[in-house]
């Protein structure tokens, strides 16, 4: 049984590559019946309205909702986070259909347009405790959503600090959460060389623990600081310190 990556649009190839780095087989999912052959599912980043229209065209929403309801691990990144939210604001006229299951309210385009994309160092104590490596993660935010509110059963895994207007004061916005079988990130771990989020997701299914332990990169665990920051490809995105 493989890990499925919804391959309607967006960064599904990057997720498949990240899974290969930890020794896990990923398969592209485009039809409802393909969900029967996977143990867990990743819904990638992309253009959420376009993804929703394609999912509706292929009659995927009922099957996706059933997959979530069955308790199989599901991870949404960026647009995938919007898909999984019970409520989304800031949508285009007419809105879009959601899969739901994650007790939160998401702002679809919280951080602004494509040119306002950025990177930020995110404190990730839960990820570091489970997967080792640095206590922070370099999050890549591309026309990203943010989580405005979470329900009582939702665990916050990461937040980003933002400046309020021209003032020096800062506030924190939630960008990664976990609720039962659902993981969601507003940023794009698949666009970095750091595979800890993928390994963390795999371990949400008990049967996958041995696979991820065998497939994890020895280079990363032997020298995480060097592996992450010296070998990571350079980008042109601004850095939020």
CSV table of C-alpha atoms in Angstrom, one decimal:
chain,number,residue,atom,x,y,z
A,1,UNK,CA,0.0,0.0,0.0
A,2,UNK,CA,1.4,3.4,-1.0
A,3,UNK,CA,0.9,7.0,-0.1
A,4,UNK,CA,-1.3,8.9,-2.4
A,5,UNK,CA,-0.7,12.5,-3.6
A,6,UNK,CA,-3.7,14.3,-5.1
A,7,UNK,CA,-2.4,15.1,-8.6
A,8,UNK,CA,-5.0,17.4,-10.0
A,9,UNK,CA,-2.8,20.6,-10.0
A,10,UNK,CA,0.0,22.1,-8.0
A,11,UNK,CA,3.1,20.7,-6.4
A,12,UNK,CA,2.3,17.0,-6.4
A,13,UNK,CA,5.6,16.1,-8.1
A,14,UNK,CA,7.6,17.8,-5.3
A,15,UNK,CA,5.7,15.8,-2.7
A,16,UNK,CA,6.4,12.5,-4.6
A,17,UNK,CA,10.1,13.4,-4.7
A,18,UNK,CA,10.1,14.2,-0.9
A,19,UNK,CA,8.5,10.8,-0.2
A,20,UNK,CA,11.2,9.0,-2.3
A,21,UNK,CA,13.9,10.7,-0.2
A,22,UNK,CA,12.6,8.9,2.9
A,23,UNK,CA,12.1,5.6,1.1
A,24,UNK,CA,8.3,5.8,0.7
A,25,UNK,CA,6.4,5.0,-2.5
A,26,UNK,CA,4.0,7.7,-3.5
A,27,UNK,CA,1.4,7.4,-6.3
A,28,UNK,CA,-0.6,10.1,-8.2
A,29,UNK,CA,-4.3,10.2,-7.3
A,30,UNK,CA,-6.8,11.5,-9.9
A,31,UNK,CA,-9.8,9.2,-9.6
A,32,UNK,CA,-12.0,8.4,-6.6
A,33,UNK,CA,-11.5,4.6,-7.0
A,34,UNK,CA,-7.7,5.1,-6.6
A,35,UNK,CA,-8.2,6.1,-3.0
A,36,UNK,CA,-9.0,2.5,-2.1
A,37,UNK,CA,-5.4,1.5,-2.8
A,38,UNK,CA,-3.6,3.9,-0.5
A,39,UNK,CA,-2.9,4.1,3.2
A,40,UNK,CA,-2.7,7.9,3.5
A,41,UNK,CA,-3.1,11.0,1.3
A,42,UNK,CA,-1.3,14.3,0.7
A,43,UNK,CA,-3.3,17.2,-0.8
A,44,UNK,CA,-0.6,19.5,-2.2
A,45,UNK,CA,-0.3,23.2,-2.6
A,46,UNK,CA,-1.6,24.9,-5.8
A,47,UNK,CA,-4.4,27.2,-6.8
A,48,UNK,CA,-7.2,26.1,-4.5
A,49,UNK,CA,-10.1,27.2,-6.6
A,50,UNK,CA,-8.8,25.4,-9.7
A,51,UNK,CA,-8.1,22.3,-7.6
A,52,UNK,CA,-11.7,22.4,-6.3
A,53,UNK,CA,-13.2,22.7,-9.8
A,54,UNK,CA,-11.1,19.8,-11.0
A,55,UNK,CA,-12.1,17.7,-8.0
A,56,UNK,CA,-15.7,18.5,-8.6
A,57,UNK,CA,-15.4,17.6,-12.2
A,58,UNK,CA,-14.0,14.2,-11.3
A,59,UNK,CA,-16.6,13.7,-8.5
A,60,UNK,CA,-13.8,13.4,-6.0
A,61,UNK,CA,-15.3,15.2,-3.0
A,62,UNK,CA,-17.6,12.4,-1.7
A,63,UNK,CA,-14.6,10.0,-1.8
A,64,UNK,CA,-12.2,12.5,-0.2
A,65,UNK,CA,-14.7,13.2,2.6
A,66,UNK,CA,-15.1,9.4,3.2
A,67,UNK,CA,-11.4,8.9,3.3
A,68,UNK,CA,-11.0,11.6,6.0
A,69,UNK,CA,-14.0,10.2,7.9
A,70,UNK,CA,-12.5,6.7,8.0
A,71,UNK,CA,-9.5,8.0,10.0
A,72,UNK,CA,-6.8,7.5,7.4
A,73,UNK,CA,-4.0,10.0,7.6
A,74,UNK,CA,-4.4,13.1,5.4
A,75,UNK,CA,-2.0,16.0,5.1
A,76,UNK,CA,-2.9,19.3,3.3
A,77,UNK,CA,-0.2,21.8,2.4
A,78,UNK,CA,-1.2,25.4,1.5
A,79,UNK,CA,-4.2,24.9,-0.9
A,80,UNK,CA,-4.6,21.4,0.7
A,81,UNK,CA,-5.0,23.1,4.1
A,82,UNK,CA,-7.9,25.1,2.6
A,83,UNK,CA,-9.5,21.9,1.3
A,84,UNK,CA,-9.4,20.3,4.7
A,85,UNK,CA,-10.7,23.2,6.7
A,86,UNK,CA,-14.3,23.2,8.0
A,87,UNK,CA,-14.6,26.9,7.1
A,88,UNK,CA,-12.7,29.2,4.7
A,89,UNK,CA,-12.9,33.0,4.4
A,90,UNK,CA,-11.5,35.3,1.8
A,91,UNK,CA,-12.6,33.1,-1.1
A,92,UNK,CA,-13.3,34.2,-4.6
A,93,UNK,CA,-16.8,35.1,-5.6
A,94,UNK,CA,-19.0,32.0,-5.5
A,95,UNK,CA,-16.6,30.3,-3.0
A,96,UNK,CA,-15.4,26.8,-3.4
A,97,UNK,CA,-16.3,23.3,-2.2
A,98,UNK,CA,-14.3,22.0,0.8
A,99,UNK,CA,-13.5,18.5,2.0
A,100,UNK,CA,-13.7,19.6,5.6
A,101,UNK,CA,-12.8,17.5,8.7
A,102,UNK,CA,-10.4,20.0,10.3
A,103,UNK,CA,-12.0,22.1,13.0
A,104,UNK,CA,-10.6,25.4,12.0
A,105,UNK,CA,-11.3,28.6,10.1
A,106,UNK,CA,-8.8,29.4,7.3
A,107,UNK,CA,-8.2,32.7,5.5
A,108,UNK,CA,-7.6,31.7,1.9
A,109,UNK,CA,-5.1,34.4,1.0
A,110,UNK,CA,-4.0,35.8,4.3
A,111,UNK,CA,-0.4,36.8,3.4
A,112,UNK,CA,-1.3,38.5,0.1
A,113,UNK,CA,-0.4,38.0,-3.5
A,114,UNK,CA,2.2,36.0,-5.2
A,115,UNK,CA,4.8,38.8,-5.0
A,116,UNK,CA,4.4,38.8,-1.2
A,117,UNK,CA,5.6,35.2,-0.9
A,118,UNK,CA,8.3,34.8,1.7
A,119,UNK,CA,10.3,32.4,3.9
A,120,UNK,CA,10.4,32.4,7.7
A,121,UNK,CA,12.1,30.5,10.5
A,122,UNK,CA,9.3,28.7,12.4
A,123,UNK,CA,9.8,27.3,15.9
A,124,UNK,CA,8.7,23.6,15.6
A,125,UNK,CA,9.2,21.9,19.1
A,126,UNK,CA,6.8,19.0,18.4
A,127,UNK,CA,8.5,18.3,15.0
A,128,UNK,CA,12.0,18.5,16.5
A,129,UNK,CA,11.0,16.2,19.4
A,130,UNK,CA,9.6,13.5,17.1
A,131,UNK,CA,12.0,13.8,14.2
A,132,UNK,CA,15.2,15.3,15.6
A,133,UNK,CA,17.2,18.0,13.9
A,134,UNK,CA,17.0,21.8,14.5
A,135,UNK,CA,14.3,23.3,16.7
A,136,UNK,CA,13.2,25.5,13.8
A,137,UNK,CA,12.0,24.8,10.2
A,138,UNK,CA,12.4,27.2,7.2
A,139,UNK,CA,8.9,27.6,6.0
A,140,UNK,CA,8.2,28.6,2.4
A,141,UNK,CA,5.0,30.6,2.1
A,142,UNK,CA,3.7,31.2,-1.5
A,143,UNK,CA,0.5,33.1,-1.7
A,144,UNK,CA,-0.3,31.3,1.5
A,145,UNK,CA,-3.3,30.9,3.7
A,146,UNK,CA,-3.3,31.2,7.5
A,147,UNK,CA,-5.4,29.6,10.3
A,148,UNK,CA,-7.5,32.2,12.1
A,149,UNK,CA,-9.2,30.0,14.6
A,150,UNK,CA,-9.0,26.4,15.8
A,151,UNK,CA,-11.3,24.1,17.7
A,152,UNK,CA,-10.5,22.5,21.1
A,153,UNK,CA,-9.3,19.3,19.6
A,154,UNK,CA,-6.8,20.9,17.3
A,155,UNK,CA,-3.1,20.9,18.3
A,156,UNK,CA,-1.0,23.9,17.1
A,157,UNK,CA,2.3,22.8,15.7
A,158,UNK,CA,3.7,26.1,14.3
A,159,UNK,CA,3.0,29.8,14.2
A,160,UNK,CA,4.7,32.7,12.4
A,161,UNK,CA,5.2,36.2,13.8
A,162,UNK,CA,3.9,39.1,11.7
A,163,UNK,CA,4.2,42.8,12.2
A,164,UNK,CA,1.0,44.7,12.7
A,165,UNK,CA,0.9,47.7,10.3
A,166,UNK,CA,3.7,50.2,10.7
A,167,UNK,CA,4.0,49.5,14.5
A,168,UNK,CA,6.8,47.6,16.1
A,169,UNK,CA,4.3,45.2,17.8
A,170,UNK,CA,4.0,41.6,16.5
A,171,UNK,CA,1.4,39.0,16.6
A,172,UNK,CA,1.4,35.3,15.9
A,173,UNK,CA,-0.6,33.5,13.2
A,174,UNK,CA,-1.1,29.8,13.2
A,175,UNK,CA,0.4,28.0,10.2
A,176,UNK,CA,0.6,24.3,11.1
A,177,UNK,CA,-1.9,22.1,13.0
A,178,UNK,CA,-2.8,18.5,13.7
A,179,UNK,CA,-6.2,17.0,14.6
A,180,UNK,CA,-6.4,13.3,14.9
A,181,UNK,CA,-5.7,11.8,11.5
A,182,UNK,CA,-5.3,15.3,9.8
A,183,UNK,CA,-2.1,17.3,9.4
A,184,UNK,CA,-2.2,20.7,7.8
A,185,UNK,CA,0.5,23.3,6.9
A,186,UNK,CA,0.1,26.7,5.3
A,187,UNK,CA,3.7,26.5,3.9
A,188,UNK,CA,5.4,24.1,1.5
A,189,UNK,CA,7.7,21.6,3.1
A,190,UNK,CA,8.0,19.8,-0.2
A,191,UNK,CA,10.0,22.7,-1.6
A,192,UNK,CA,12.8,22.2,0.9
A,193,UNK,CA,15.4,19.5,1.4
A,194,UNK,CA,14.2,19.0,5.0
A,195,UNK,CA,12.0,15.9,4.9
A,196,UNK,CA,11.0,15.9,8.6
A,197,UNK,CA,7.4,16.9,7.9
A,198,UNK,CA,7.0,14.0,5.5
A,199,UNK,CA,8.5,11.6,8.0
A,200,UNK,CA,6.3,13.0,10.7
A,201,UNK,CA,3.2,12.5,8.6
A,202,UNK,CA,4.2,8.9,7.7
A,203,UNK,CA,4.3,8.1,11.4
A,204,UNK,CA,0.7,9.2,11.9
A,205,UNK,CA,-0.1,5.7,10.6
A,206,UNK,CA,1.4,3.1,13.0
A,207,UNK,CA,2.0,0.6,10.2
A,208,UNK,CA,4.3,3.1,8.5
A,209,UNK,CA,6.8,3.5,11.3
A,210,UNK,CA,9.2,0.8,10.2
A,211,UNK,CA,9.2,2.2,6.6
A,212,UNK,CA,10.2,5.7,7.6
A,213,UNK,CA,12.8,4.5,10.0
A,214,UNK,CA,14.5,2.4,7.3
A,215,UNK,CA,14.2,5.1,4.6
A,216,UNK,CA,15.2,8.3,6.4
A,217,UNK,CA,18.4,9.9,5.1
A,218,UNK,CA,21.4,9.1,7.2
A,219,UNK,CA,23.1,12.3,6.0
A,220,UNK,CA,20.4,14.5,7.5
A,221,UNK,CA,20.5,12.8,10.9
A,222,UNK,CA,24.3,12.7,11.1
A,223,UNK,CA,24.8,16.4,10.4
A,224,UNK,CA,21.4,18.2,10.3
A,225,UNK,CA,22.7,21.7,10.4
A,226,UNK,CA,25.0,21.2,7.5
A,227,UNK,CA,22.6,19.2,5.5
A,228,UNK,CA,19.7,21.6,5.8
A,229,UNK,CA,21.4,25.0,5.5
A,230,UNK,CA,24.5,24.3,3.3
A,231,UNK,CA,22.8,22.0,0.7
A,232,UNK,CA,19.4,23.7,0.5
A,233,UNK,CA,18.8,25.4,-2.8
A,234,UNK,CA,18.9,29.2,-2.7
A,235,UNK,CA,15.7,31.1,-3.4
A,236,UNK,CA,14.8,34.7,-4.2
A,237,UNK,CA,12.1,34.9,-1.5
A,238,UNK,CA,12.5,37.5,1.3
A,239,UNK,CA,13.3,36.1,4.7
A,240,UNK,CA,11.2,37.0,7.8
A,241,UNK,CA,13.6,36.7,10.8
